[in-house]
GROMACS .gro file of C-alpha atoms in nm:
model
  469
    1MET     CA    1   0.000   0.000   0.000
    2GLU     CA    2   0.132   0.344  -0.089
    3GLU     CA    3   0.251   0.538   0.216
    4LEU     CA    4   0.098   0.880   0.277
    5ALA     CA    5   0.250   1.177   0.462
    6SER     CA    6  -0.051   1.194   0.693
    7MET     CA    7  -0.426   1.172   0.664
    8GLY     CA    8  -0.475   1.387   0.973
    9PHE     CA    9  -0.729   1.278   1.233
   10ILE     CA   10  -0.854   1.004   0.999
   11SER     CA   11  -0.519   0.828   1.042
   12ILE     CA   12  -0.587   0.745   1.408
   13ILE     CA   13  -0.941   0.611   1.350
   14PRO     CA   14  -0.836   0.245   1.285
   15ALA     CA   15  -0.631   0.233   1.607
   16LEU     CA   16  -0.914   0.396   1.803
   17ILE     CA   17  -1.166   0.144   1.665
   18ALA     CA   18  -0.939  -0.148   1.755
   19ILE     CA   19  -0.878  -0.027   2.111
   20ILE     CA   20  -1.237   0.079   2.189
   21LEU     CA   21  -1.389  -0.237   2.037
   22SER     CA   22  -1.141  -0.459   2.225
   23PHE     CA   23  -1.264  -0.330   2.558
   24ALA     CA   24  -1.628  -0.315   2.447
   25ILE     CA   25  -1.672  -0.668   2.307
   26ARG     CA   26  -1.369  -0.831   2.479
   27ASN     CA   27  -1.258  -0.997   2.154
   28THR     CA   28  -0.934  -0.848   2.028
   29ILE     CA   29  -0.915  -1.056   1.708
   30ILE     CA   30  -1.255  -0.939   1.581
   31SER     CA   31  -1.178  -0.582   1.692
   32LEU     CA   32  -0.850  -0.575   1.497
   33ALA     CA   33  -1.010  -0.729   1.189
   34VAL     CA   34  -1.288  -0.467   1.189
   35ALA     CA   35  -1.032  -0.187   1.241
   36CYS     CA   36  -0.821  -0.313   0.950
   37ILE     CA   37  -1.120  -0.332   0.715
   38VAL     CA   38  -1.240   0.019   0.810
   39GLY     CA   39  -0.884   0.151   0.781
   40THR     CA   40  -0.826   0.015   0.432
   41ILE     CA   41  -1.156   0.170   0.317
   42LEU     CA   42  -1.058   0.508   0.471
   43ALA     CA   43  -0.717   0.482   0.303
   44GLY     CA   44  -0.890   0.448  -0.035
   45GLN     CA   45  -0.804   0.081  -0.084
   46GLY     CA   46  -1.164  -0.036  -0.112
   47VAL     CA   47  -1.336  -0.337   0.045
   48PHE     CA   48  -1.076  -0.578  -0.092
   49GLY     CA   49  -0.787  -0.374   0.048
   50PHE     CA   50  -0.790  -0.590   0.361
   51SER     CA   51  -0.649  -0.891   0.176
   52THR     CA   52  -0.377  -0.675   0.023
   53LEU     CA   53  -0.292  -0.537   0.365
   54LEU     CA   54  -0.256  -0.887   0.507
   55LYS     CA   55  -0.031  -1.001   0.223
   56GLU     CA   56   0.197  -0.699   0.251
   57SER     CA   57   0.209  -0.688   0.632
   58LEU     CA   58   0.260  -1.058   0.695
   59GLY     CA   59   0.504  -1.117   0.413
   60THR     CA   60   0.779  -0.937   0.601
   61THR     CA   61   1.091  -1.053   0.780
   62SER     CA   62   0.985  -0.890   1.108
   63PHE     CA   63   0.651  -1.074   1.124
   64SER     CA   64   0.805  -1.403   1.011
   65TRP     CA   65   1.060  -1.368   1.289
   66VAL     CA   66   0.809  -1.310   1.570
   67MET     CA   67   0.571  -1.576   1.431
   68LEU     CA   68   0.842  -1.842   1.409
   69LEU     CA   69   0.988  -1.747   1.746
   70ASN     CA   70   0.646  -1.770   1.909
   71THR     CA   71   0.587  -2.108   1.743
   72LEU     CA   72   0.927  -2.249   1.846
   73ILE     CA   73   0.871  -2.138   2.205
   74ALA     CA   74   0.528  -2.307   2.203
   75ILE     CA   75   0.689  -2.630   2.079
   76ILE     CA   76   0.949  -2.613   2.358
   77VAL     CA   77   0.676  -2.554   2.616
   78ALA     CA   78   0.490  -2.859   2.479
   79TYR     CA   79   0.809  -3.062   2.511
   80PHE     CA   80   0.857  -2.936   2.868
   81GLN     CA   81   0.508  -3.057   2.954
   82LYS     CA   82   0.528  -3.391   2.773
   83THR     CA   83   0.852  -3.480   2.953
   84GLY     CA   84   0.700  -3.371   3.283
   85ALA     CA   85   0.974  -3.108   3.328
   86ILE     CA   86   0.747  -2.815   3.407
   87GLN     CA   87   0.532  -3.028   3.635
   88SER     CA   88   0.839  -3.155   3.823
   89PHE     CA   89   0.987  -2.805   3.849
   90SER     CA   90   0.652  -2.672   3.974
   91GLN     CA   91   0.627  -2.948   4.234
   92MET     CA   92   0.983  -2.880   4.350
   93ILE     CA   93   0.900  -2.513   4.401
   94HIS     CA   94   0.565  -2.598   4.559
   95ASP     CA   95   0.740  -2.826   4.811
   96LYS     CA   96   0.940  -2.526   4.934
   97ASN     CA   97   0.616  -2.364   5.052
   98LEU     CA   98   0.705  -2.020   4.918
   99GLY     CA   99   0.355  -1.887   4.966
  100ARG     CA  100   0.193  -1.615   4.756
  101ARG     CA  101   0.457  -1.351   4.826
  102GLY     CA  102   0.754  -1.580   4.760
  103THR     CA  103   0.597  -1.716   4.441
  104GLN     CA  104   0.536  -1.368   4.303
  105LEU     CA  105   0.889  -1.258   4.386
  106MET     CA  106   1.028  -1.570   4.222
  107ALA     CA  107   0.839  -1.487   3.902
  108TRP     CA  108   0.976  -1.132   3.924
  109VAL     CA  109   1.336  -1.253   3.956
  110LEU     CA  110   1.287  -1.511   3.679
  111GLY     CA  111   1.160  -1.237   3.446
  112MET     CA  112   1.465  -1.022   3.511
  113PHE     CA  113   1.694  -1.322   3.462
  114VAL     CA  114   1.565  -1.390   3.110
  115TYR     CA  115   1.642  -1.036   2.997
  116PHE     CA  116   1.791  -1.098   2.654
  117SER     CA  117   1.459  -1.133   2.469
  118ASP     CA  118   1.136  -0.948   2.542
  119SER     CA  119   0.956  -1.210   2.330
  120PHE     CA  120   1.090  -1.515   2.514
  121SER     CA  121   1.074  -1.368   2.863
  122PRO     CA  122   0.693  -1.338   2.905
  123LEU     CA  123   0.631  -1.673   2.737
  124PHE     CA  124   0.894  -1.847   2.949
  125VAL     CA  125   0.794  -1.687   3.280
  126GLY     CA  126   0.423  -1.743   3.217
  127SER     CA  127   0.460  -2.104   3.105
  128THR     CA  128   0.707  -2.195   3.381
  129MET     CA  129   0.529  -2.025   3.668
  130ARG     CA  130   0.166  -2.087   3.566
  131SER     CA  131   0.104  -2.408   3.761
  132ILE     CA  132   0.303  -2.272   4.058
  133THR     CA  133   0.099  -1.951   4.077
  134ASP     CA  134  -0.223  -2.148   4.023
  135LYS     CA  135  -0.145  -2.359   4.332
  136ALA     CA  136  -0.065  -2.042   4.528
  137LYS     CA  137  -0.405  -1.899   4.420
  138ILE     CA  138  -0.247  -1.613   4.230
  139SER     CA  139  -0.464  -1.486   3.945
  140ARG     CA  140  -0.354  -1.533   3.586
  141GLU     CA  141  -0.390  -1.155   3.550
  142LYS     CA  142  -0.121  -1.105   3.817
  143LEU     CA  143   0.111  -1.356   3.649
  144ALA     CA  144   0.063  -1.185   3.311
  145TYR     CA  145   0.143  -0.849   3.471
  146ILE     CA  146   0.463  -0.979   3.628
  147ALA     CA  147   0.570  -1.144   3.302
  148ASP     CA  148   0.493  -0.830   3.097
  149SER     CA  149   0.658  -0.581   3.331
  150THR     CA  150   0.983  -0.778   3.355
  151SER     CA  151   1.024  -0.825   2.979
  152ALA     CA  152   1.054  -0.504   2.775
  153PRO     CA  153   1.138  -0.281   3.077
  154VAL     CA  154   1.434  -0.503   3.164
  155SER     CA  155   1.542  -0.548   2.801
  156VAL     CA  156   1.551  -0.171   2.749
  157LEU     CA  157   1.771  -0.123   3.057
  158VAL     CA  158   2.040  -0.383   2.982
  159PRO     CA  159   2.318  -0.264   2.746
  160ILE     CA  160   2.382  -0.610   2.593
  161THR     CA  161   2.042  -0.672   2.434
  162GLY     CA  162   1.898  -0.620   2.089
  163TRP     CA  163   1.701  -0.327   2.229
  164ALA     CA  164   2.022  -0.150   2.333
  165ALA     CA  165   2.186  -0.208   1.995
  166TYR     CA  166   1.875  -0.088   1.811
  167LEU     CA  167   1.829   0.230   2.016
  168SER     CA  168   2.201   0.311   2.002
  169GLY     CA  169   2.203   0.262   1.626
  170LEU     CA  170   1.912   0.502   1.579
  171ALA     CA  171   2.118   0.777   1.745
  172VAL     CA  172   2.421   0.742   1.516
  173GLY     CA  173   2.460   1.035   1.278
  174ILE     CA  174   2.252   1.273   1.491
  175GLY     CA  175   2.425   1.569   1.655
  176CYS     CA  176   2.768   1.468   1.787
  177ILE     CA  177   2.689   1.094   1.784
  178ALA     CA  178   2.915   0.988   1.499
  179THR     CA  179   2.988   0.619   1.567
  180THR     CA  180   2.823   0.312   1.715
  181GLU     CA  181   3.055   0.353   2.015
  182ASP     CA  182   2.914   0.702   2.068
  183GLY     CA  183   2.564   0.559   2.044
  184SER     CA  184   2.643   0.291   2.303
  185ALA     CA  185   2.794   0.552   2.536
  186LEU     CA  186   2.478   0.762   2.500
  187PHE     CA  187   2.265   0.461   2.587
  188LEU     CA  188   2.462   0.403   2.908
  189LYS     CA  189   2.451   0.768   3.013
  190ALA     CA  190   2.077   0.781   2.946
  191LEU     CA  191   1.995   0.479   3.165
  192PRO     CA  192   1.939   0.680   3.489
  193TYR     CA  193   1.683   0.890   3.299
  194ASN     CA  194   1.480   0.592   3.175
  195PHE     CA  195   1.232   0.649   3.454
  196TYR     CA  196   0.940   0.442   3.330
  197ALA     CA  197   1.138   0.122   3.274
  198ILE     CA  198   1.306   0.154   3.615
  199LEU     CA  199   0.978   0.229   3.792
  200ALA     CA  200   0.793  -0.054   3.614
  201VAL     CA  201   1.046  -0.315   3.730
  202ILE     CA  202   1.054  -0.178   4.086
  203MET     CA  203   0.674  -0.166   4.095
  204VAL     CA  204   0.652  -0.541   4.027
  205GLY     CA  205   0.882  -0.608   4.322
  206LEU     CA  206   0.681  -0.379   4.551
  207ILE     CA  207   0.350  -0.535   4.447
  208GLY     CA  208   0.486  -0.890   4.466
  209SER     CA  209   0.635  -0.838   4.813
  210GLY     CA  210   0.314  -0.682   4.943
  211ILE     CA  211   0.482  -0.350   5.027
  212VAL     CA  212   0.238  -0.190   4.781
  213LYS     CA  213  -0.108  -0.344   4.797
  214ASP     CA  214  -0.298  -0.442   4.485
  215PHE     CA  215  -0.549  -0.187   4.361
  216GLY     CA  216  -0.796  -0.138   4.079
  217PRO     CA  217  -0.914  -0.437   3.872
  218MET     CA  218  -0.612  -0.639   3.988
  219LYS     CA  219  -0.733  -0.623   4.348
  220LYS     CA  220  -1.065  -0.771   4.237
  221ALA     CA  221  -0.890  -1.045   4.037
  222GLU     CA  222  -0.666  -1.136   4.330
  223LYS     CA  223  -0.960  -1.144   4.570
  224ARG     CA  224  -1.140  -1.383   4.334
  225ALA     CA  225  -0.836  -1.610   4.313
  226MET     CA  226  -0.777  -1.616   4.689
  227GLU     CA  227  -1.136  -1.649   4.810
  228GLU     CA  228  -1.291  -1.855   4.529
  229GLY     CA  229  -0.983  -2.035   4.397
  230LYS     CA  230  -1.060  -1.906   4.046
  231VAL     CA  231  -0.735  -1.800   3.876
  232LEU     CA  232  -0.947  -1.697   3.574
  233ARG     CA  233  -1.279  -1.514   3.589
  234ASP     CA  234  -1.590  -1.694   3.473
  235GLY     CA  235  -1.620  -1.662   3.096
  236ALA     CA  236  -1.252  -1.572   3.044
  237ILE     CA  237  -1.090  -1.694   2.721
  238PRO     CA  238  -0.717  -1.774   2.775
  239LEU     CA  239  -0.501  -1.661   2.483
  240ILE     CA  240  -0.347  -2.005   2.429
  241GLY     CA  241  -0.459  -2.331   2.273
  242LYS     CA  242  -0.591  -2.611   2.494
  243GLU     CA  243  -0.323  -2.833   2.337
  244LEU     CA  244  -0.072  -2.667   2.571
  245THR     CA  245  -0.278  -2.601   2.883
  246GLU     CA  246  -0.422  -2.954   2.901
  247MET     CA  247  -0.120  -3.159   2.791
  248GLN     CA  248  -0.019  -3.444   3.023
  249PRO     CA  249   0.333  -3.592   3.072
  250TYR     CA  250   0.420  -3.914   2.889
  251GLU     CA  251   0.326  -4.201   3.120
  252GLY     CA  252   0.616  -4.391   3.271
  253LEU     CA  253   0.888  -4.138   3.177
  254LYS     CA  254   1.132  -4.063   3.459
  255PRO     CA  255   1.132  -3.690   3.545
  256ARG     CA  256   1.464  -3.529   3.456
  257ILE     CA  257   1.448  -3.158   3.541
  258PHE     CA  258   1.805  -3.080   3.438
  259LEU     CA  259   1.800  -3.265   3.106
  260ASN     CA  260   1.449  -3.167   2.999
  261PHE     CA  261   1.422  -2.816   3.142
  262ILE     CA  262   1.733  -2.650   3.281
  263LEU     CA  263   1.975  -2.765   3.006
  264PRO     CA  264   1.758  -2.646   2.711
  265VAL     CA  265   1.710  -2.308   2.881
  266LEU     CA  266   2.085  -2.276   2.941
  267MET     CA  267   2.145  -2.366   2.576
  268ILE     CA  268   1.911  -2.091   2.459
  269ILE     CA  269   2.067  -1.830   2.688
  270SER     CA  270   2.424  -1.934   2.602
  271ILE     CA  271   2.367  -1.927   2.226
  272ALA     CA  272   2.177  -1.598   2.235
  273LEU     CA  273   2.432  -1.420   2.454
  274GLY     CA  274   2.733  -1.590   2.296
  275THR     CA  275   2.636  -1.484   1.945
  276TYR     CA  276   2.560  -1.132   2.068
  277ILE     CA  277   2.906  -1.101   2.224
  278THR     CA  278   3.097  -1.261   1.935
  279LEU     CA  279   2.889  -1.156   1.635
  280GLY     CA  280   2.723  -0.839   1.763
  281SER     CA  281   2.379  -0.988   1.701
  282ALA     CA  282   2.189  -1.226   1.928
  283LYS     CA  283   2.082  -1.530   1.722
  284THR     CA  284   1.770  -1.589   1.929
  285MET     CA  285   1.580  -1.773   1.657
  286GLU     CA  286   1.870  -2.009   1.600
  287ALA     CA  287   1.899  -2.067   1.974
  288PHE     CA  288   1.540  -2.184   2.000
  289LEU     CA  289   1.565  -2.396   1.686
  290PHE     CA  290   1.873  -2.567   1.830
  291ALA     CA  291   1.686  -2.634   2.155
  292VAL     CA  292   1.389  -2.782   1.967
  293ILE     CA  293   1.617  -3.016   1.769
  294PHE     CA  294   1.805  -3.115   2.085
  295MET     CA  295   1.486  -3.192   2.278
  296THR     CA  296   1.332  -3.384   1.987
  297ILE     CA  297   1.631  -3.619   1.976
  298SER     CA  298   1.657  -3.633   2.355
  299MET     CA  299   1.292  -3.731   2.401
  300VAL     CA  300   1.324  -4.017   2.151
  301LEU     CA  301   1.639  -4.141   2.325
  302GLN     CA  302   1.457  -4.129   2.660
  303GLY     CA  303   1.201  -4.377   2.529
  304ILE     CA  304   0.915  -4.162   2.404
  305PRO     CA  305   0.791  -4.305   2.070
  306PHE     CA  306   0.884  -4.091   1.769
  307GLN     CA  307   0.518  -4.050   1.668
  308GLU     CA  308   0.434  -3.927   2.018
  309VAL     CA  309   0.714  -3.671   1.992
  310MET     CA  310   0.580  -3.553   1.655
  311ASN     CA  311   0.228  -3.529   1.798
  312THR     CA  312   0.366  -3.315   2.078
  313PHE     CA  313   0.549  -3.102   1.820
  314THR     CA  314   0.222  -3.050   1.631
  315ASP     CA  315   0.029  -2.973   1.949
  316GLY     CA  316   0.285  -2.703   2.027
  317ILE     CA  317   0.220  -2.540   1.692
  318LYS     CA  318  -0.157  -2.563   1.745
  319GLY     CA  319  -0.120  -2.404   2.087
  320ALA     CA  320   0.054  -2.103   1.930
  321VAL     CA  321  -0.226  -2.035   1.677
  322PRO     CA  322  -0.438  -1.795   1.891
  323ALA     CA  323  -0.141  -1.570   1.966
  324VAL     CA  324  -0.005  -1.584   1.610
  325THR     CA  325  -0.348  -1.487   1.473
  326LEU     CA  326  -0.365  -1.190   1.705
  327LEU     CA  327  -0.008  -1.089   1.624
  328ALA     CA  328  -0.084  -1.107   1.250
  329LEU     CA  329  -0.370  -0.861   1.285
  330ALA     CA  330  -0.168  -0.638   1.520
  331TYR     CA  331   0.112  -0.620   1.262
  332SER     CA  332  -0.144  -0.542   0.993
  333ILE     CA  333  -0.292  -0.246   1.179
  334ASN     CA  334   0.058  -0.125   1.262
  335SER     CA  335   0.140  -0.131   0.889
  336LEU     CA  336  -0.188   0.047   0.815
  337SER     CA  337  -0.106   0.318   1.071
  338SER     CA  338   0.229   0.370   0.900
  339THR     CA  339   0.060   0.396   0.560
  340MET     CA  340  -0.194   0.651   0.685
  341GLY     CA  341   0.072   0.863   0.858
  342THR     CA  342  -0.058   0.817   1.213
  343ALA     CA  343   0.282   0.888   1.371
  344ASN     CA  344   0.335   1.204   1.166
  345TYR     CA  345  -0.004   1.335   1.277
  346ILE     CA  346   0.065   1.268   1.646
  347VAL     CA  347   0.404   1.440   1.627
  348SER     CA  348   0.261   1.742   1.440
  349LEU     CA  349   0.018   1.812   1.725
  350SER     CA  350   0.302   1.902   1.965
  351GLN     CA  351   0.548   2.096   1.751
  352ASP     CA  352   0.416   2.442   1.838
  353PHE     CA  353   0.473   2.430   2.215
  354LEU     CA  354   0.806   2.248   2.257
  355THR     CA  355   1.058   2.413   2.491
  356PRO     CA  356   1.379   2.273   2.647
  357ALA     CA  357   1.210   2.235   2.986
  358LEU     CA  358   0.908   2.054   2.843
  359LEU     CA  359   1.094   1.852   2.579
  360PRO     CA  360   1.166   1.527   2.774
  361ALA     CA  361   0.813   1.505   2.919
  362ILE     CA  362   0.646   1.579   2.585
  363ILE     CA  363   0.869   1.332   2.401
  364PHE     CA  364   0.784   1.069   2.662
  365LEU     CA  365   0.411   1.126   2.622
  366ILE     CA  366   0.422   1.139   2.240
  367SER     CA  367   0.621   0.814   2.231
  368ALA     CA  368   0.372   0.654   2.469
  369ILE     CA  369   0.069   0.766   2.266
  370MET     CA  370   0.230   0.649   1.944
  371ALA     CA  371   0.321   0.305   2.086
  372PHE     CA  372  -0.027   0.274   2.237
  373ALA     CA  373  -0.195   0.356   1.905
  374THR     CA  374   0.027   0.135   1.690
  375GLY     CA  375   0.120  -0.142   1.934
  376SER     CA  376   0.485  -0.115   1.831
  377SER     CA  377   0.756   0.022   2.059
  378TRP     CA  378   1.031  -0.045   1.804
  379GLY     CA  379   0.833   0.135   1.534
  380THR     CA  380   0.789   0.422   1.779
  381PHE     CA  381   1.164   0.433   1.843
  382ALA     CA  382   1.237   0.450   1.470
  383ILE     CA  383   1.002   0.746   1.424
  384CYS     CA  384   1.059   0.942   1.745
  385MET     CA  385   1.436   0.913   1.790
  386PRO     CA  386   1.523   1.103   1.467
  387ILE     CA  387   1.286   1.377   1.584
  388ALA     CA  388   1.366   1.392   1.956
  389LEU     CA  389   1.747   1.393   1.942
  390PRO     CA  390   1.786   1.669   1.676
  391LEU     CA  391   1.551   1.887   1.883
  392ALA     CA  392   1.754   1.820   2.198
  393PHE     CA  393   2.085   1.891   2.023
  394ALA     CA  394   1.940   2.210   1.875
  395PHE     CA  395   1.862   2.336   2.226
  396THR     CA  396   2.206   2.235   2.363
  397GLY     CA  397   2.423   2.367   2.081
  398ASN     CA  398   2.513   2.017   1.958
  399THR     CA  399   2.667   1.911   2.290
  400LEU     CA  400   2.587   1.621   2.521
  401THR     CA  401   2.390   1.741   2.825
  402PRO     CA  402   2.124   1.597   3.058
  403LEU     CA  403   1.863   1.725   2.809
  404VAL     CA  404   2.000   1.491   2.540
  405TYR     CA  405   2.023   1.197   2.782
  406ALA     CA  406   1.670   1.257   2.910
  407SER     CA  407   1.529   1.293   2.558
  408PHE     CA  408   1.693   0.968   2.446
  409ALA     CA  409   1.560   0.788   2.754
  410ALA     CA  410   1.214   0.945   2.711
  411VAL     CA  411   1.180   0.784   2.368
  412ALA     CA  412   1.285   0.444   2.505
  413GLY     CA  413   1.068   0.462   2.817
  414GLY     CA  414   0.771   0.617   2.638
  415GLY     CA  415   0.766   0.337   2.382
  416VAL     CA  416   0.762   0.075   2.656
  417PHE     CA  417   0.493   0.265   2.851
  418GLY     CA  418   0.262   0.281   2.549
  419ASP     CA  419   0.334  -0.084   2.477
  420HIS     CA  420   0.226  -0.181   2.828
  421CYS     CA  421  -0.106   0.000   2.796
  422SER     CA  422  -0.192  -0.122   2.446
  423PRO     CA  423  -0.391  -0.437   2.365
  424LEU     CA  424  -0.224  -0.424   2.021
  425SER     CA  425   0.131  -0.474   2.154
  426ASP     CA  426   0.311  -0.799   2.075
  427THR     CA  427   0.469  -0.822   2.421
  428THR     CA  428   0.125  -0.770   2.579
  429VAL     CA  429  -0.008  -1.049   2.358
  430LEU     CA  430   0.281  -1.280   2.447
  431SER     CA  431   0.234  -1.212   2.818
  432SER     CA  432  -0.132  -1.315   2.792
  433THR     CA  433  -0.026  -1.622   2.594
  434GLY     CA  434   0.245  -1.741   2.833
  435SER     CA  435   0.021  -1.690   3.135
  436ALA     CA  436  -0.284  -1.844   2.962
  437CYS     CA  437  -0.476  -1.531   3.059
  438ASP     CA  438  -0.770  -1.359   2.891
  439HIS     CA  439  -0.601  -1.086   2.686
  440ILE     CA  440  -0.834  -0.798   2.772
  441ASP     CA  441  -0.834  -0.901   3.139
  442HIS     CA  442  -0.455  -0.869   3.133
  443VAL     CA  443  -0.469  -0.525   2.969
  444GLN     CA  444  -0.734  -0.395   3.210
  445THR     CA  445  -0.559  -0.515   3.526
  446GLN     CA  446  -0.214  -0.396   3.419
  447LEU     CA  447  -0.330  -0.054   3.297
  448PRO     CA  448  -0.361   0.117   3.641
  449TYR     CA  449  -0.013   0.000   3.740
  450ALA     CA  450   0.136   0.119   3.410
  451LEU     CA  451  -0.043   0.454   3.439
  452CYS     CA  452   0.094   0.507   3.791
  453CYS     CA  453   0.450   0.447   3.672
  454GLY     CA  454   0.390   0.657   3.359
  455THR     CA  455   0.249   0.948   3.558
  456LEU     CA  456   0.541   0.943   3.800
  457ALA     CA  457   0.786   0.923   3.508
  458THR     CA  458   0.621   1.229   3.348
  459VAL     CA  459   0.654   1.423   3.674
  460LEU     CA  460   1.021   1.327   3.698
  461TYR     CA  461   1.083   1.444   3.339
  462LEU     CA  462   0.917   1.776   3.424
  463ILE     CA  463   1.137   1.811   3.732
  464ILE     CA  464   1.445   1.729   3.524
  465GLY     CA  465   1.332   1.985   3.263
  466PHE     CA  466   1.266   2.273   3.501
  467VAL     CA  467   1.529   2.207   3.770
  468VAL     CA  468   1.829   2.031   3.612
  469ILE     CA  469   1.820   2.140   3.246
   0.00000   0.00000   0.00000
């Protein structure tokens, strides 16, 4: 579809339809499909423009990557369950009698440990901790929140992730940032100013430890889980196939937690980090593919019939279908927003009142709104960074100052903030998937927590703007 400069207010209508409908009818897939159809008609593509949009949006490397990664992770989770690894790990943790507080804190630490991939982290934490939190009568909404708020926020704070490389690369060539080394140095200096990401991670720890009590819809969900034993509300539709949630271990197989759980995870982490350090690019996809091949062979050698292994493989793929379908439509509406110039319109609304003091806060809010409307933090980074940094350098005379650091961090944190609030975000989808939680229930219960952190981050950027800069 031909990209337009901006269609003005019309450009945000598809995103608005998707978000409003999602909350109204509690079916994100139908909401996104309707939004895409309306959007293609508004963009002048006609009734049949929807099929063209799907072909162009899904036939991309970025979608293929997230689709295959999600599928490979689902296969690994199926393998974990068929070998009894997750069940054995869950029982081992359950035997320690951690209680609700200890279980939540364990999920928090586990999320921070798997920091190298915001896609793997929520799926891994949700799938690993689900049966443990269920036994502790912790709602699926709470598990999804913990998994979501320890994925992207942690990834954007660690300097040896794909997020760090991507953000640093976007800064190269702007102002006095001439090399990738300069970009990396800027990323490190901007870390203390990435208020939302820092606050989001701390908030999970405070909520999990009980220092800060649950509030809003999450309080209601937790009360239901504790008093009624219902980790899901009545009528909830978990965003994961029953093939994964109802799979039983292979009868007679000896539980081997290290071989069937810990070793594959260590393989994935070692390959991802090793390739990042040696090649400058984390080969996450290859890491998961290697783990799938290893576990396929290992399961056969342990005595599971080959056909049973293949059935488990297929069930893993089936279990990923709900999330992949939702991701496909989310990518489509993101592409449509790009075509209609949604980002350009949002940015144009703020150009007349930018000042040095207001710049970090406004950049943070614009990035958040853009990520919320499009469901893409990385797309937001690509659009906002080339706008935010030149403005900051223009105010500082092309020198590195706290204004530049804060503006860089505001783009990063704002993208994550908008991502957390949006039902269109891939990490939000993956958190619902890993936790087997109703997607809209996850969005609604996480939203107040995200808004608290976002509001405090905005206040801090205003203080930085008026006091420090």
